[in-house]
Amino acid sequence: MPDAPAKLSARARVFSTGQGRKTDATDAHSIAVVALRSSDLQAVAVDGDLVALRLLADRRDELAGARTRTVSRLHRLLLELIPAGAPRFLSAAQAKALLATVRPRDVAGRTRRQLAAELLADIVVLDRKLKDSDKRLTEAVTATGTSLLDLYGIGPVGAARVLGDVGNIARFQTKAHFASWTGTAPIDASSGQQIRHRLSRAGNRRLNRVLHIMAIVQLRNDTEGRAYYRRKLAAGKTPMEALRCLKRRLSDVLYWQLVADAGKTKKADPGGHAGATLKSSAVDLNPSIDASEKSLPGPASQHPTPVP
């Protein structure tokens, strides 16, 4: 069964006869039209291992989000209980030590302390679940044999997110398509003689977050990524512009690492890297949609030296 992307089916629905309204019947018809008239659609293929990685990564994100919200609620109560306030980022042990110093006598204070104790117990449970989740993710990522963990700034959680969301790297024919899909390809915003590019908010924001964390980790250490960032600053870029340039560079490194991993398991096709299609895109889950965001003249070579 071909994978008919939502954007193509939406175009078919809009340009069809009738009102073009979105209903189950018109959706089914437009999807059938796209499937019949598009010869370059990829077949739907489900990789159970990658689906499992994506599920584990989603679960880990849910647990992390729940812990952040719980800590914020606990912090608010501690600010009301302790005159001197409480640190913004609290571990369970720190929160327990602070709570032990509070002995309110009024009803409202005792209620706040009781609620804070319940939230502290929730944090302890969430910490245990996060530890178990990290262990499962590490085992699952290691079992894939990926070399993403060799990249500086990517751990098991980030690698699981990349593998689970990207799936088959052959969907992306070029590094520019991949950068557009990850939201690291800047958008041309030039006007007249002024040549400039602006930040793109499109693309897969979860992978964009992985690349952002990877960039921040590299900036905090003496790495090739930090040297690249400093060169951009010396060239007149603002700190945010230099950071976006670094993320674009790391997107290329990530792309070629995935291509290299795919080449270890698949024989390269005549048209390109392993399993590559001749028509590919990165603005949608299906690679047959053209990208409208063009990358800048590459900050990296065709085969960039991986940032350690």
PDB file of C-alpha atoms in Angstrom:
ATOM      1  CA  MET A   1       0.000   0.000   0.000  1.00  0.00           C
ATOM      2  CA  PRO A   2       1.477   3.416  -0.957  1.00  0.00           C
ATOM      3  CA  ASP A   3       1.945   6.074   1.675  1.00  0.00           C
ATOM      4  CA  ALA A   4      -0.189   9.035   0.541  1.00  0.00           C
ATOM      5  CA  PRO A   5       1.010  12.163   2.387  1.00  0.00           C
ATOM      6  CA  ALA A   6      -1.523  14.466   3.978  1.00  0.00           C
ATOM      7  CA  LYS A   7      -0.383  17.509   1.973  1.00  0.00           C
ATOM      8  CA  LEU A   8      -0.923  15.811  -1.376  1.00  0.00           C
ATOM      9  CA  SER A   9      -4.331  14.505  -0.383  1.00  0.00           C
ATOM     10  CA  ALA A  10      -5.266  17.992   0.866  1.00  0.00           C
ATOM     11  CA  ARG A  11      -4.319  19.482  -2.503  1.00  0.00           C
ATOM     12  CA  ALA A  12      -6.349  16.867  -4.317  1.00  0.00           C
ATOM     13  CA  ARG A  13      -9.338  17.646  -2.096  1.00  0.00           C
ATOM     14  CA  VAL A  14      -9.087  21.417  -2.588  1.00  0.00           C
ATOM     15  CA  PHE A  15      -8.872  21.225  -6.367  1.00  0.00           C
ATOM     16  CA  SER A  16     -11.634  18.664  -6.745  1.00  0.00           C
ATOM     17  CA  THR A  17     -15.206  19.542  -7.677  1.00  0.00           C
ATOM     18  CA  GLY A  18     -17.625  20.463  -4.936  1.00  0.00           C
ATOM     19  CA  GLN A  19     -17.063  22.526  -1.820  1.00  0.00           C
ATOM     20  CA  GLY A  20     -13.715  20.933  -0.960  1.00  0.00           C
ATOM     21  CA  ARG A  21     -14.728  20.469   2.640  1.00  0.00           C
ATOM     22  CA  LYS A  22     -12.935  17.927   4.781  1.00  0.00           C
ATOM     23  CA  THR A  23     -15.133  14.895   5.409  1.00  0.00           C
ATOM     24  CA  ASP A  24     -14.454  11.188   5.706  1.00  0.00           C
ATOM     25  CA  ALA A  25     -15.807  10.578   2.209  1.00  0.00           C
ATOM     26  CA  THR A  26     -13.779  13.353   0.533  1.00  0.00           C
ATOM     27  CA  ASP A  27     -10.660  12.313   2.469  1.00  0.00           C
ATOM     28  CA  ALA A  28     -10.976   8.724   1.265  1.00  0.00           C
ATOM     29  CA  HIS A  29     -11.519   9.897  -2.315  1.00  0.00           C
ATOM     30  CA  SER A  30      -8.573  12.326  -2.321  1.00  0.00           C
ATOM     31  CA  ILE A  31      -6.245   9.698  -0.809  1.00  0.00           C
ATOM     32  CA  ALA A  32      -7.294   7.207  -3.494  1.00  0.00           C
ATOM     33  CA  VAL A  33      -6.674   9.799  -6.227  1.00  0.00           C
ATOM     34  CA  VAL A  34      -3.188  10.546  -4.911  1.00  0.00           C
ATOM     35  CA  ALA A  35      -2.347   6.856  -4.580  1.00  0.00           C
ATOM     36  CA  LEU A  36      -3.463   6.130  -8.143  1.00  0.00           C
ATOM     37  CA  ARG A  37      -1.846   9.110  -9.866  1.00  0.00           C
ATOM     38  CA  SER A  38       1.451   9.370  -7.979  1.00  0.00           C
ATOM     39  CA  SER A  39       4.013   6.870  -9.121  1.00  0.00           C
ATOM     40  CA  ASP A  40       6.783   7.843  -6.717  1.00  0.00           C
ATOM     41  CA  LEU A  41       5.066   7.152  -3.397  1.00  0.00           C
ATOM     42  CA  GLN A  42       6.843   4.878  -0.997  1.00  0.00           C
ATOM     43  CA  ALA A  43       5.235   1.698   0.201  1.00  0.00           C
ATOM     44  CA  VAL A  44       4.158   1.674   3.801  1.00  0.00           C
ATOM     45  CA  ALA A  45       6.622  -0.393   5.805  1.00  0.00           C
ATOM     46  CA  VAL A  46       6.566  -0.812   9.561  1.00  0.00           C
ATOM     47  CA  ASP A  47       9.802  -1.580  11.417  1.00  0.00           C
ATOM     48  CA  GLY A  48       8.806  -3.036  14.762  1.00  0.00           C
ATOM     49  CA  ASP A  49      12.136  -2.245  16.405  1.00  0.00           C
ATOM     50  CA  LEU A  50      11.984   1.435  15.423  1.00  0.00           C
ATOM     51  CA  VAL A  51       8.349   1.687  16.492  1.00  0.00           C
ATOM     52  CA  ALA A  52       9.326   0.263  19.873  1.00  0.00           C
ATOM     53  CA  LEU A  53      12.124   2.848  20.158  1.00  0.00           C
ATOM     54  CA  ARG A  54       9.716   5.661  19.371  1.00  0.00           C
ATOM     55  CA  LEU A  55       7.242   4.391  21.974  1.00  0.00           C
ATOM     56  CA  LEU A  56       9.973   4.194  24.608  1.00  0.00           C
ATOM     57  CA  ALA A  57      11.198   7.683  23.719  1.00  0.00           C
ATOM     58  CA  ASP A  58       7.655   9.058  23.933  1.00  0.00           C
ATOM     59  CA  ARG A  59       7.189   7.417  27.332  1.00  0.00           C
ATOM     60  CA  ARG A  60      10.440   8.893  28.577  1.00  0.00           C
ATOM     61  CA  ASP A  61       9.393  12.374  27.424  1.00  0.00           C
ATOM     62  CA  GLU A  62       6.049  11.975  29.205  1.00  0.00           C
ATOM     63  CA  LEU A  63       7.766  10.994  32.439  1.00  0.00           C
ATOM     64  CA  ALA A  64      10.217  13.886  32.190  1.00  0.00           C
ATOM     65  CA  GLY A  65       7.371  16.316  31.548  1.00  0.00           C
ATOM     66  CA  ALA A  66       5.396  14.959  34.499  1.00  0.00           C
ATOM     67  CA  ARG A  67       8.431  15.349  36.773  1.00  0.00           C
ATOM     68  CA  THR A  68       8.997  18.935  35.636  1.00  0.00           C
ATOM     69  CA  ARG A  69       5.392  19.847  36.366  1.00  0.00           C
ATOM     70  CA  THR A  70       5.481  18.150  39.764  1.00  0.00           C
ATOM     71  CA  VAL A  71       8.710  19.903  40.753  1.00  0.00           C
ATOM     72  CA  SER A  72       7.194  23.249  39.733  1.00  0.00           C
ATOM     73  CA  ARG A  73       4.175  22.654  41.962  1.00  0.00           C
ATOM     74  CA  LEU A  74       6.414  21.603  44.843  1.00  0.00           C
ATOM     75  CA  HIS A  75       8.603  24.658  44.354  1.00  0.00           C
ATOM     76  CA  ARG A  76       5.553  26.931  44.554  1.00  0.00           C
ATOM     77  CA  LEU A  77       4.495  25.380  47.868  1.00  0.00           C
ATOM     78  CA  LEU A  78       8.015  25.612  49.291  1.00  0.00           C
ATOM     79  CA  LEU A  79       8.147  29.305  48.422  1.00  0.00           C
ATOM     80  CA  GLU A  80       5.017  29.773  50.541  1.00  0.00           C
ATOM     81  CA  LEU A  81       6.343  27.634  53.398  1.00  0.00           C
ATOM     82  CA  ILE A  82       9.936  28.871  53.608  1.00  0.00           C
ATOM     83  CA  PRO A  83      10.551  32.621  54.047  1.00  0.00           C
ATOM     84  CA  ALA A  84      13.963  32.445  52.368  1.00  0.00           C
ATOM     85  CA  GLY A  85      12.516  30.594  49.401  1.00  0.00           C
ATOM     86  CA  ALA A  86      13.820  27.466  47.708  1.00  0.00           C
ATOM     87  CA  PRO A  87      16.235  26.759  44.837  1.00  0.00           C
ATOM     88  CA  ARG A  88      14.649  26.651  41.423  1.00  0.00           C
ATOM     89  CA  PHE A  89      15.963  23.206  40.473  1.00  0.00           C
ATOM     90  CA  LEU A  90      15.366  20.686  43.236  1.00  0.00           C
ATOM     91  CA  SER A  91      16.268  17.062  43.591  1.00  0.00           C
ATOM     92  CA  ALA A  92      14.126  14.808  45.737  1.00  0.00           C
ATOM     93  CA  ALA A  93      16.786  14.768  48.473  1.00  0.00           C
ATOM     94  CA  GLN A  94      17.070  18.579  48.511  1.00  0.00           C
ATOM     95  CA  ALA A  95      13.310  19.011  48.666  1.00  0.00           C
ATOM     96  CA  LYS A  96      13.072  16.496  51.510  1.00  0.00           C
ATOM     97  CA  ALA A  97      15.740  18.328  53.500  1.00  0.00           C
ATOM     98  CA  LEU A  98      13.974  21.668  53.021  1.00  0.00           C
ATOM     99  CA  LEU A  99      10.597  20.222  53.940  1.00  0.00           C
ATOM    100  CA  ALA A 100      12.024  18.756  57.148  1.00  0.00           C
ATOM    101  CA  THR A 101      12.854  22.259  58.389  1.00  0.00           C
ATOM    102  CA  VAL A 102       9.259  23.432  58.119  1.00  0.00           C
ATOM    103  CA  ARG A 103       6.859  23.018  61.070  1.00  0.00           C
ATOM    104  CA  PRO A 104       3.837  25.264  60.406  1.00  0.00           C
ATOM    105  CA  ARG A 105       1.231  25.707  63.141  1.00  0.00           C
ATOM    106  CA  ASP A 106      -1.657  27.240  61.230  1.00  0.00           C
ATOM    107  CA  VAL A 107      -4.138  25.196  59.204  1.00  0.00           C
ATOM    108  CA  ALA A 108      -3.104  26.631  55.853  1.00  0.00           C
ATOM    109  CA  GLY A 109       0.577  25.970  56.564  1.00  0.00           C
ATOM    110  CA  ARG A 110      -0.043  22.384  57.628  1.00  0.00           C
ATOM    111  CA  THR A 111      -2.110  21.799  54.507  1.00  0.00           C
ATOM    112  CA  ARG A 112       0.650  23.193  52.322  1.00  0.00           C
ATOM    113  CA  ARG A 113       3.211  20.942  54.009  1.00  0.00           C
ATOM    114  CA  GLN A 114       1.007  17.890  53.558  1.00  0.00           C
ATOM    115  CA  LEU A 115       0.522  18.627  49.870  1.00  0.00           C
ATOM    116  CA  ALA A 116       4.266  19.226  49.476  1.00  0.00           C
ATOM    117  CA  ALA A 117       4.983  15.844  51.075  1.00  0.00           C
ATOM    118  CA  GLU A 118       2.606  14.174  48.614  1.00  0.00           C
ATOM    119  CA  LEU A 119       4.289  15.912  45.685  1.00  0.00           C
ATOM    120  CA  LEU A 120       7.695  14.847  47.026  1.00  0.00           C
ATOM    121  CA  ALA A 121       6.519  11.237  47.098  1.00  0.00           C
ATOM    122  CA  ASP A 122       5.378  11.605  43.482  1.00  0.00           C
ATOM    123  CA  ILE A 123       8.813  12.905  42.497  1.00  0.00           C
ATOM    124  CA  VAL A 124      10.513   9.917  44.115  1.00  0.00           C
ATOM    125  CA  VAL A 125       8.269   7.576  42.098  1.00  0.00           C
ATOM    126  CA  LEU A 126       8.891   9.501  38.879  1.00  0.00           C
ATOM    127  CA  ASP A 127      12.655   9.441  39.451  1.00  0.00           C
ATOM    128  CA  ARG A 128      12.535   5.670  39.783  1.00  0.00           C
ATOM    129  CA  LYS A 129      10.445   5.334  36.618  1.00  0.00           C
ATOM    130  CA  LEU A 130      12.808   7.639  34.728  1.00  0.00           C
ATOM    131  CA  LYS A 131      15.778   5.551  35.789  1.00  0.00           C
ATOM    132  CA  ASP A 132      14.066   2.379  34.582  1.00  0.00           C
ATOM    133  CA  SER A 133      13.075   4.101  31.336  1.00  0.00           C
ATOM    134  CA  ASP A 134      16.650   5.232  30.684  1.00  0.00           C
ATOM    135  CA  LYS A 135      17.878   1.700  31.237  1.00  0.00           C
ATOM    136  CA  ARG A 136      15.362   0.244  28.767  1.00  0.00           C
ATOM    137  CA  LEU A 137      16.216   2.928  26.206  1.00  0.00           C
ATOM    138  CA  THR A 138      19.930   2.260  26.543  1.00  0.00           C
ATOM    139  CA  GLU A 139      19.433  -1.457  26.002  1.00  0.00           C
ATOM    140  CA  ALA A 140      17.135  -0.905  23.024  1.00  0.00           C
ATOM    141  CA  VAL A 141      19.474   1.588  21.338  1.00  0.00           C
ATOM    142  CA  THR A 142      22.526  -0.602  21.911  1.00  0.00           C
ATOM    143  CA  ALA A 143      20.700  -3.548  20.365  1.00  0.00           C
ATOM    144  CA  THR A 144      20.264  -1.630  17.091  1.00  0.00           C
ATOM    145  CA  GLY A 145      24.030  -1.381  16.619  1.00  0.00           C
ATOM    146  CA  THR A 146      23.783   2.322  15.762  1.00  0.00           C
ATOM    147  CA  SER A 147      26.862   4.517  15.850  1.00  0.00           C
ATOM    148  CA  LEU A 148      24.905   7.631  16.868  1.00  0.00           C
ATOM    149  CA  LEU A 149      26.238   7.255  20.393  1.00  0.00           C
ATOM    150  CA  ASP A 150      29.706   7.996  19.007  1.00  0.00           C
ATOM    151  CA  LEU A 151      28.605  11.576  18.258  1.00  0.00           C
ATOM    152  CA  TYR A 152      29.451  14.060  20.993  1.00  0.00           C
ATOM    153  CA  GLY A 153      26.275  15.314  22.636  1.00  0.00           C
ATOM    154  CA  ILE A 154      23.933  12.438  21.780  1.00  0.00           C
ATOM    155  CA  GLY A 155      23.040   9.926  24.463  1.00  0.00           C
ATOM    156  CA  PRO A 156      20.697   6.939  24.441  1.00  0.00           C
ATOM    157  CA  VAL A 157      17.607   9.152  24.825  1.00  0.00           C
ATOM    158  CA  GLY A 158      18.540  11.369  21.886  1.00  0.00           C
ATOM    159  CA  ALA A 159      19.585   8.407  19.752  1.00  0.00           C
ATOM    160  CA  ALA A 160      16.270   6.664  20.416  1.00  0.00           C
ATOM    161  CA  ARG A 161      14.377   9.785  19.384  1.00  0.00           C
ATOM    162  CA  VAL A 162      16.402  10.113  16.174  1.00  0.00           C
ATOM    163  CA  LEU A 163      16.043   6.466  15.176  1.00  0.00           C
ATOM    164  CA  GLY A 164      12.365   6.321  16.077  1.00  0.00           C
ATOM    165  CA  ASP A 165      11.355   9.496  14.246  1.00  0.00           C
ATOM    166  CA  VAL A 166      13.630   9.262  11.197  1.00  0.00           C
ATOM    167  CA  GLY A 167      12.952   5.617  10.418  1.00  0.00           C
ATOM    168  CA  ASN A 168      14.480   4.862   7.022  1.00  0.00           C
ATOM    169  CA  ILE A 169      17.098   7.495   6.207  1.00  0.00           C
ATOM    170  CA  ALA A 170      16.591   6.673   2.513  1.00  0.00           C
ATOM    171  CA  ARG A 171      13.520   8.918   2.682  1.00  0.00           C
ATOM    172  CA  PHE A 172      15.924  11.861   2.532  1.00  0.00           C
ATOM    173  CA  GLN A 173      17.994  12.083  -0.618  1.00  0.00           C
ATOM    174  CA  THR A 174      20.158  14.984   0.492  1.00  0.00           C
ATOM    175  CA  LYS A 175      21.383  16.587   3.673  1.00  0.00           C
ATOM    176  CA  ALA A 176      19.427  19.735   2.732  1.00  0.00           C
ATOM    177  CA  HIS A 177      16.152  17.790   2.751  1.00  0.00           C
ATOM    178  CA  PHE A 178      17.063  16.303   6.107  1.00  0.00           C
ATOM    179  CA  ALA A 179      17.914  19.746   7.507  1.00  0.00           C
ATOM    180  CA  SER A 180      14.565  21.084   6.314  1.00  0.00           C
ATOM    181  CA  TRP A 181      12.780  18.199   8.024  1.00  0.00           C
ATOM    182  CA  THR A 182      14.621  18.834  11.303  1.00  0.00           C
ATOM    183  CA  GLY A 183      13.859  22.571  11.145  1.00  0.00           C
ATOM    184  CA  THR A 184      17.527  23.580  10.993  1.00  0.00           C
ATOM    185  CA  ALA A 185      17.447  24.926   7.421  1.00  0.00           C
ATOM    186  CA  PRO A 186      17.051  28.719   7.597  1.00  0.00           C
ATOM    187  CA  ILE A 187      14.373  30.449   5.527  1.00  0.00           C
ATOM    188  CA  ASP A 188      15.366  33.057   2.970  1.00  0.00           C
ATOM    189  CA  ALA A 189      14.048  36.445   4.130  1.00  0.00           C
ATOM    190  CA  SER A 190      16.020  38.661   1.756  1.00  0.00           C
ATOM    191  CA  SER A 191      14.595  41.914   0.458  1.00  0.00           C
ATOM    192  CA  GLY A 192      16.217  44.001  -2.253  1.00  0.00           C
ATOM    193  CA  GLN A 193      19.899  44.462  -1.528  1.00  0.00           C
ATOM    194  CA  GLN A 194      19.554  43.056   1.973  1.00  0.00           C
ATOM    195  CA  ILE A 195      20.419  39.373   2.058  1.00  0.00           C
ATOM    196  CA  ARG A 196      19.333  37.633   5.231  1.00  0.00           C
ATOM    197  CA  HIS A 197      17.836  34.392   6.506  1.00  0.00           C
ATOM    198  CA  ARG A 198      15.557  33.803   9.458  1.00  0.00           C
ATOM    199  CA  LEU A 199      14.872  30.974  11.853  1.00  0.00           C
ATOM    200  CA  SER A 200      12.580  28.208  10.662  1.00  0.00           C
ATOM    201  CA  ARG A 201       9.847  27.013  13.013  1.00  0.00           C
ATOM    202  CA  ALA A 202       8.863  24.192  10.686  1.00  0.00           C
ATOM    203  CA  GLY A 203      10.058  20.630  10.707  1.00  0.00           C
ATOM    204  CA  ASN A 204      10.224  17.983  13.395  1.00  0.00           C
ATOM    205  CA  ARG A 205      10.572  19.946  16.618  1.00  0.00           C
ATOM    206  CA  ARG A 206      11.539  16.874  18.625  1.00  0.00           C
ATOM    207  CA  LEU A 207      14.573  16.256  16.424  1.00  0.00           C
ATOM    208  CA  ASN A 208      15.307  19.971  16.473  1.00  0.00           C
ATOM    209  CA  ARG A 209      15.434  19.708  20.258  1.00  0.00           C
ATOM    210  CA  VAL A 210      17.891  16.791  20.035  1.00  0.00           C
ATOM    211  CA  LEU A 211      20.152  18.882  17.796  1.00  0.00           C
ATOM    212  CA  HIS A 212      19.814  21.870  20.141  1.00  0.00           C
ATOM    213  CA  ILE A 213      20.898  19.790  23.132  1.00  0.00           C
ATOM    214  CA  MET A 214      23.754  18.363  21.069  1.00  0.00           C
ATOM    215  CA  ALA A 215      24.896  21.893  20.176  1.00  0.00           C
ATOM    216  CA  ILE A 216      24.707  23.152  23.769  1.00  0.00           C
ATOM    217  CA  VAL A 217      26.719  20.168  25.043  1.00  0.00           C
ATOM    218  CA  GLN A 218      29.397  20.827  22.427  1.00  0.00           C
ATOM    219  CA  LEU A 219      29.554  24.518  23.329  1.00  0.00           C
ATOM    220  CA  ARG A 220      30.186  23.661  26.981  1.00  0.00           C
ATOM    221  CA  ASN A 221      33.285  21.645  26.134  1.00  0.00           C
ATOM    222  CA  ASP A 222      36.397  22.049  24.034  1.00  0.00           C
ATOM    223  CA  THR A 223      35.045  20.437  20.862  1.00  0.00           C
ATOM    224  CA  GLU A 224      35.162  21.050  17.131  1.00  0.00           C
ATOM    225  CA  GLY A 225      31.599  22.303  17.434  1.00  0.00           C
ATOM    226  CA  ARG A 226      32.656  25.090  19.798  1.00  0.00           C
ATOM    227  CA  ALA A 227      35.514  26.022  17.478  1.00  0.00           C
ATOM    228  CA  TYR A 228      33.038  26.231  14.590  1.00  0.00           C
ATOM    229  CA  TYR A 229      30.735  28.403  16.728  1.00  0.00           C
ATOM    230  CA  ARG A 230      33.583  30.793  17.555  1.00  0.00           C
ATOM    231  CA  ARG A 231      34.514  31.076  13.883  1.00  0.00           C
ATOM    232  CA  LYS A 232      30.956  32.152  13.117  1.00  0.00           C
ATOM    233  CA  LEU A 233      31.103  34.754  15.898  1.00  0.00           C
ATOM    234  CA  ALA A 234      34.373  36.073  14.481  1.00  0.00           C
ATOM    235  CA  ALA A 235      32.710  36.315  11.065  1.00  0.00           C
ATOM    236  CA  GLY A 236      30.137  38.731  12.482  1.00  0.00           C
ATOM    237  CA  LYS A 237      27.290  36.403  13.425  1.00  0.00           C
ATOM    238  CA  THR A 238      25.279  37.078  16.560  1.00  0.00           C
ATOM    239  CA  PRO A 239      25.353  34.344  19.248  1.00  0.00           C
ATOM    240  CA  MET A 240      21.913  33.063  18.201  1.00  0.00           C
ATOM    241  CA  GLU A 241      22.847  33.095  14.508  1.00  0.00           C
ATOM    242  CA  ALA A 242      26.075  31.237  15.266  1.00  0.00           C
ATOM    243  CA  LEU A 243      24.121  28.677  17.284  1.00  0.00           C
ATOM    244  CA  ARG A 244      21.715  28.124  14.388  1.00  0.00           C
ATOM    245  CA  CYS A 245      24.681  27.670  12.056  1.00  0.00           C
ATOM    246  CA  LEU A 246      26.093  25.065  14.427  1.00  0.00           C
ATOM    247  CA  LYS A 247      22.775  23.204  14.565  1.00  0.00           C
ATOM    248  CA  ARG A 248      22.675  23.186  10.765  1.00  0.00           C
ATOM    249  CA  ARG A 249      26.178  21.758  10.697  1.00  0.00           C
ATOM    250  CA  LEU A 250      25.300  19.095  13.257  1.00  0.00           C
ATOM    251  CA  SER A 251      22.239  18.167  11.189  1.00  0.00           C
ATOM    252  CA  ASP A 252      24.602  17.322   8.320  1.00  0.00           C
ATOM    253  CA  VAL A 253      26.821  15.267  10.631  1.00  0.00           C
ATOM    254  CA  LEU A 254      23.791  13.395  11.953  1.00  0.00           C
ATOM    255  CA  TYR A 255      22.549  12.752   8.423  1.00  0.00           C
ATOM    256  CA  TRP A 256      25.822  11.270   7.209  1.00  0.00           C
ATOM    257  CA  GLN A 257      26.110   9.148  10.341  1.00  0.00           C
ATOM    258  CA  LEU A 258      22.673   7.650   9.641  1.00  0.00           C
ATOM    259  CA  VAL A 259      23.628   7.110   6.008  1.00  0.00           C
ATOM    260  CA  ALA A 260      26.817   5.342   7.101  1.00  0.00           C
ATOM    261  CA  ASP A 261      24.857   3.092   9.453  1.00  0.00           C
ATOM    262  CA  ALA A 262      22.397   2.248   6.681  1.00  0.00           C
ATOM    263  CA  GLY A 263      25.297   1.423   4.367  1.00  0.00           C
ATOM    264  CA  LYS A 264      26.554  -1.177   6.825  1.00  0.00           C
ATOM    265  CA  THR A 265      23.372  -3.198   6.508  1.00  0.00           C
ATOM    266  CA  LYS A 266      22.211  -2.476   2.947  1.00  0.00           C
ATOM    267  CA  LYS A 267      23.920  -2.563  -0.400  1.00  0.00           C
ATOM    268  CA  ALA A 268      24.070   0.857  -1.990  1.00  0.00           C
ATOM    269  CA  ASP A 269      21.709   1.571  -4.875  1.00  0.00           C
ATOM    270  CA  PRO A 270      22.969   3.011  -8.187  1.00  0.00           C
ATOM    271  CA  GLY A 271      21.076   6.252  -7.524  1.00  0.00           C
ATOM    272  CA  GLY A 272      22.818   7.127  -4.278  1.00  0.00           C
ATOM    273  CA  HIS A 273      23.297   5.839  -0.756  1.00  0.00           C
ATOM    274  CA  ALA A 274      21.790   2.669   0.598  1.00  0.00           C
ATOM    275  CA  GLY A 275      18.120   2.418  -0.252  1.00  0.00           C
ATOM    276  CA  ALA A 276      17.952   5.949  -1.649  1.00  0.00           C
ATOM    277  CA  THR A 277      15.060   7.078  -3.796  1.00  0.00           C
ATOM    278  CA  LEU A 278      15.539   9.408  -6.726  1.00  0.00           C
ATOM    279  CA  LYS A 279      12.791  11.712  -5.454  1.00  0.00           C
ATOM    280  CA  SER A 280      12.835  12.687  -1.850  1.00  0.00           C
ATOM    281  CA  SER A 281      11.834  15.484   0.456  1.00  0.00           C
ATOM    282  CA  ALA A 282      11.805  16.367   4.111  1.00  0.00           C
ATOM    283  CA  VAL A 283       8.889  18.698   4.626  1.00  0.00           C
ATOM    284  CA  ASP A 284       6.528  15.862   5.346  1.00  0.00           C
ATOM    285  CA  LEU A 285       6.582  12.286   6.594  1.00  0.00           C
ATOM    286  CA  ASN A 286       6.501  11.170   2.946  1.00  0.00           C
ATOM    287  CA  PRO A 287       9.585  12.035   0.877  1.00  0.00           C
ATOM    288  CA  SER A 288       7.757  12.823  -2.358  1.00  0.00           C
ATOM    289  CA  ILE A 289       6.795  16.363  -1.327  1.00  0.00           C
ATOM    290  CA  ASP A 290       9.080  19.120  -2.548  1.00  0.00           C
ATOM    291  CA  ALA A 291      10.909  21.213   0.039  1.00  0.00           C
ATOM    292  CA  SER A 292      10.372  24.947  -0.091  1.00  0.00           C
ATOM    293  CA  GLU A 293      13.121  25.756   2.404  1.00  0.00           C
ATOM    294  CA  LYS A 294      16.549  25.795   0.851  1.00  0.00           C
ATOM    295  CA  SER A 295      19.626  25.513   2.969  1.00  0.00           C
ATOM    296  CA  LEU A 296      22.360  28.087   2.830  1.00  0.00           C
ATOM    297  CA  PRO A 297      25.437  27.362   0.741  1.00  0.00           C
ATOM    298  CA  GLY A 298      26.604  24.450   2.793  1.00  0.00           C
ATOM    299  CA  PRO A 299      28.449  25.188   5.999  1.00  0.00           C
ATOM    300  CA  ALA A 300      29.735  21.649   5.699  1.00  0.00           C
ATOM    301  CA  SER A 301      31.391  19.740   2.890  1.00  0.00           C
ATOM    302  CA  GLN A 302      29.721  16.844   1.116  1.00  0.00           C
ATOM    303  CA  HIS A 303      31.248  14.483   3.621  1.00  0.00           C
ATOM    304  CA  PRO A 304      31.908  16.679   6.647  1.00  0.00           C
ATOM    305  CA  THR A 305      34.311  15.664   9.312  1.00  0.00           C
ATOM    306  CA  PRO A 306      32.088  14.422  12.144  1.00  0.00           C
ATOM    307  CA  VAL A 307      32.060  16.755  15.117  1.00  0.00           C
ATOM    308  CA  PRO A 308      33.402  14.606  17.982  1.00  0.00           C
TER     309      PRO A 308
END
